[in-house]
Each structure stands twice: as structure tokens, then as C-alpha cells.
Tab-separated table of C-alpha atoms in Angstrom:
chain	number	residue	atom	x	y	z
A	369	UNK	CA	-5.854	-3.030	-3.000
A	370	UNK	CA	-8.318	-2.670	0.131
A	371	UNK	CA	-7.578	0.349	2.286
A	372	UNK	CA	-6.032	-0.600	5.705
A	373	UNK	CA	-8.602	0.459	7.652
A	374	UNK	CA	-11.252	-2.165	5.829
A	375	UNK	CA	-8.677	-4.772	7.251
A	376	UNK	CA	-10.076	-7.079	9.885
A	377	UNK	CA	-7.874	-8.245	12.972
A	378	UNK	CA	-8.212	-11.662	12.169
A	379	UNK	CA	-7.146	-11.386	8.566
A	380	UNK	CA	-4.043	-9.346	10.450
A	381	UNK	CA	-2.890	-11.960	12.897
A	382	UNK	CA	-3.265	-14.558	9.935
A	383	UNK	CA	-1.366	-12.400	7.827
A	384	UNK	CA	1.404	-12.004	10.944
A	385	UNK	CA	1.427	-15.827	11.282
A	386	UNK	CA	2.088	-16.592	7.813
A	387	UNK	CA	4.893	-13.955	7.706
A	388	UNK	CA	6.949	-15.988	10.434
A	389	UNK	CA	6.741	-19.050	8.398
A	390	UNK	CA	9.805	-20.218	6.258
A	391	UNK	CA	9.362	-20.306	2.242
A	392	UNK	CA	8.326	-24.188	2.371
A	393	UNK	CA	5.741	-23.637	5.115
A	394	UNK	CA	4.362	-21.041	3.465
A	395	UNK	CA	3.445	-22.768	0.129
A	396	UNK	CA	2.006	-25.277	2.226
A	397	UNK	CA	-0.581	-23.227	3.637
A	398	UNK	CA	-1.493	-22.209	-0.284
A	399	UNK	CA	-3.296	-23.382	-2.619
A	400	UNK	CA	-0.840	-23.358	-5.902
A	401	UNK	CA	-2.326	-23.392	-9.147
A	402	UNK	CA	-0.175	-23.698	-12.369
A	403	UNK	CA	-1.793	-22.460	-15.854
A	404	UNK	CA	-0.712	-21.700	-19.366
A	405	UNK	CA	0.944	-18.490	-19.471
A	406	UNK	CA	-0.091	-15.984	-22.551
A	407	UNK	CA	1.982	-13.479	-23.923
A	408	UNK	CA	5.519	-12.863	-25.857
A	409	UNK	CA	8.056	-16.071	-24.781
A	410	UNK	CA	7.810	-18.289	-27.540
A	411	UNK	CA	6.292	-21.761	-28.051
A	412	UNK	CA	8.126	-22.571	-24.888
A	413	UNK	CA	5.991	-20.474	-23.051
A	414	UNK	CA	2.781	-20.695	-24.794
A	415	UNK	CA	2.255	-24.406	-24.561
A	416	UNK	CA	3.622	-25.528	-21.139
A	417	UNK	CA	2.255	-24.858	-18.066
A	418	UNK	CA	4.654	-21.932	-16.357
A	419	UNK	CA	2.054	-19.514	-14.540
A	420	UNK	CA	1.718	-19.729	-11.324
A	421	UNK	CA	-1.016	-18.496	-8.816
A	422	UNK	CA	-0.953	-18.831	-5.062
A	423	UNK	CA	-3.641	-18.299	-2.982
A	424	UNK	CA	-3.509	-17.936	0.709
A	425	UNK	CA	-6.597	-18.992	2.444
A	426	UNK	CA	-6.569	-17.451	5.814
A	427	UNK	CA	-5.727	-13.857	4.551
A	428	UNK	CA	-8.022	-14.251	1.462
A	429	UNK	CA	-4.770	-13.162	-0.410
A	430	UNK	CA	-4.035	-14.420	-4.125
A	431	UNK	CA	-0.851	-13.450	-6.598
A	432	UNK	CA	0.402	-14.671	-9.510
A	433	UNK	CA	3.873	-14.743	-11.855
A	434	UNK	CA	3.859	-15.490	-15.385
A	435	UNK	CA	7.285	-13.214	-16.320
A	436	UNK	CA	9.290	-16.303	-16.899
A	437	UNK	CA	9.419	-18.885	-18.674
A	438	UNK	CA	10.369	-21.477	-16.004
A	439	UNK	CA	7.087	-22.573	-13.453
A	440	UNK	CA	10.116	-22.608	-10.776
A	441	UNK	CA	11.403	-19.154	-11.311
A	442	UNK	CA	7.570	-17.842	-11.432
A	443	UNK	CA	6.798	-19.715	-8.115
A	444	UNK	CA	9.890	-18.009	-6.257
A	445	UNK	CA	8.327	-14.469	-8.021
A	446	UNK	CA	4.558	-15.170	-6.961
A	447	UNK	CA	5.823	-16.088	-3.059
A	448	UNK	CA	8.237	-12.816	-3.070
A	449	UNK	CA	4.628	-11.080	-3.923
A	450	UNK	CA	2.981	-12.853	-1.559
A	451	UNK	CA	5.213	-11.774	1.158
A	452	UNK	CA	4.637	-8.288	0.078
A	453	UNK	CA	0.942	-8.623	-0.009
A	454	UNK	CA	0.921	-10.358	3.426
A	455	UNK	CA	3.446	-6.922	4.772
A	456	UNK	CA	0.485	-4.778	3.193
A	457	UNK	CA	-2.038	-6.406	4.924
A	458	UNK	CA	-0.126	-6.347	8.797
A	459	UNK	CA	0.057	-2.384	8.383
A	460	UNK	CA	-1.773	-0.563	11.253
A	461	UNK	CA	-2.687	2.986	10.673
A	462	UNK	CA	-1.822	5.722	13.105
A	463	UNK	CA	-5.270	7.084	14.797
A	464	UNK	CA	-6.240	10.378	13.806
A	465	UNK	CA	-7.510	12.863	16.070
A	466	UNK	CA	-8.778	15.998	15.035
A	467	UNK	CA	-7.565	19.310	16.693
A	468	UNK	CA	-8.216	23.021	16.991
A	469	UNK	CA	-6.011	25.850	16.847
A	470	UNK	CA	-4.702	27.311	20.157
A	471	UNK	CA	-6.131	30.926	21.195
A	472	UNK	CA	-2.574	32.233	20.474
A	473	UNK	CA	-2.081	31.045	16.988
A	474	UNK	CA	-5.297	32.208	16.470
A	475	UNK	CA	-4.294	35.851	17.463
A	476	UNK	CA	-1.331	35.508	15.279
A	477	UNK	CA	-3.060	35.071	12.654
A	478	UNK	CA	-5.384	37.775	12.966
A	479	UNK	CA	-2.397	40.129	14.098
A	480	UNK	CA	-0.964	38.898	10.149
A	481	UNK	CA	-4.083	39.433	8.171
A	482	UNK	CA	-4.606	43.477	9.476
A	483	UNK	CA	-0.736	43.994	9.216
A	484	UNK	CA	-1.088	42.901	5.705
A	485	UNK	CA	-4.538	44.651	5.086
A	486	UNK	CA	-2.939	48.017	6.342
A	487	UNK	CA	0.044	47.771	4.279
A	488	UNK	CA	-2.617	47.382	1.276
A	489	UNK	CA	-4.681	50.248	2.472
A	490	UNK	CA	-1.464	52.222	2.364
A	491	UNK	CA	-0.162	51.448	-1.318
A	492	UNK	CA	-3.907	52.426	-2.325
A	493	UNK	CA	-3.911	55.997	-0.324
A	494	UNK	CA	-0.566	56.837	-1.983
A	495	UNK	CA	-1.085	56.227	-5.356
A	496	UNK	CA	-3.627	58.801	-5.846
A	497	UNK	CA	-6.388	56.472	-7.986
């Protein structure tokens, strides 16, 4: 998947609009492809076009489902995956701003370092090495 920063505002808006639709309307907005799913599942799965691919043109998002032997069940799974993908497209990341440490935090850090340094210096002087 692409990162959230590279998603265009028009694509994000198209995803928001698509999420508002009910399942039937969302399916009408998608291009639905049926294909023969390969893999385990027996002769029924390997000879029927039970695999489903949904392509939502406005967002250029494509998902597929081939887990089930039933085309109807795979269509439901693909629709759930499409909604999850659309939710990912709608995410707007927070703008991160660089911060600098305050003068007080710098002073406290240096004081802590000095204390640690003095402690270690005392260890060496007592041991006599």
C-alpha cells in the first residue's frame, strides 16, 4: 500500500464518498471480475469462476477474494476488503513539527551528566588504581 502522505485529496474524497454508500451502490460503482481461483479446494473450486476481483475506479483500489468455493461468499469478502482499503485511504496523518529542547531541560541534562561524571571520578580515586 502507498503511504498516507502520497494520497491525493481527490482520491481521499472519493474514498470518503464511497464509504457513505451501501453495499449495493458500492458494487455498482465497482468493476467486478470473476475468475477461476487456483489452489486447494477440490475440483469444484478449480473449475468454476468463484474468484472475485473488485476495482473501484475513482480511487484506483483493487481487491480480490478467492478463499471460498462460492462466488457469492467471495464477493462478500471482497466487499469487506474494499471497505477496509477505503478506510485506509481516508486516514489523514497529523502534521509533525520539529521541536527544540528548552533551556531548562538542557541545563538539567548537563547537571545530571556532571553528577554522573563526578561519581565516576570518585570511584577511580578511591580504588587506588
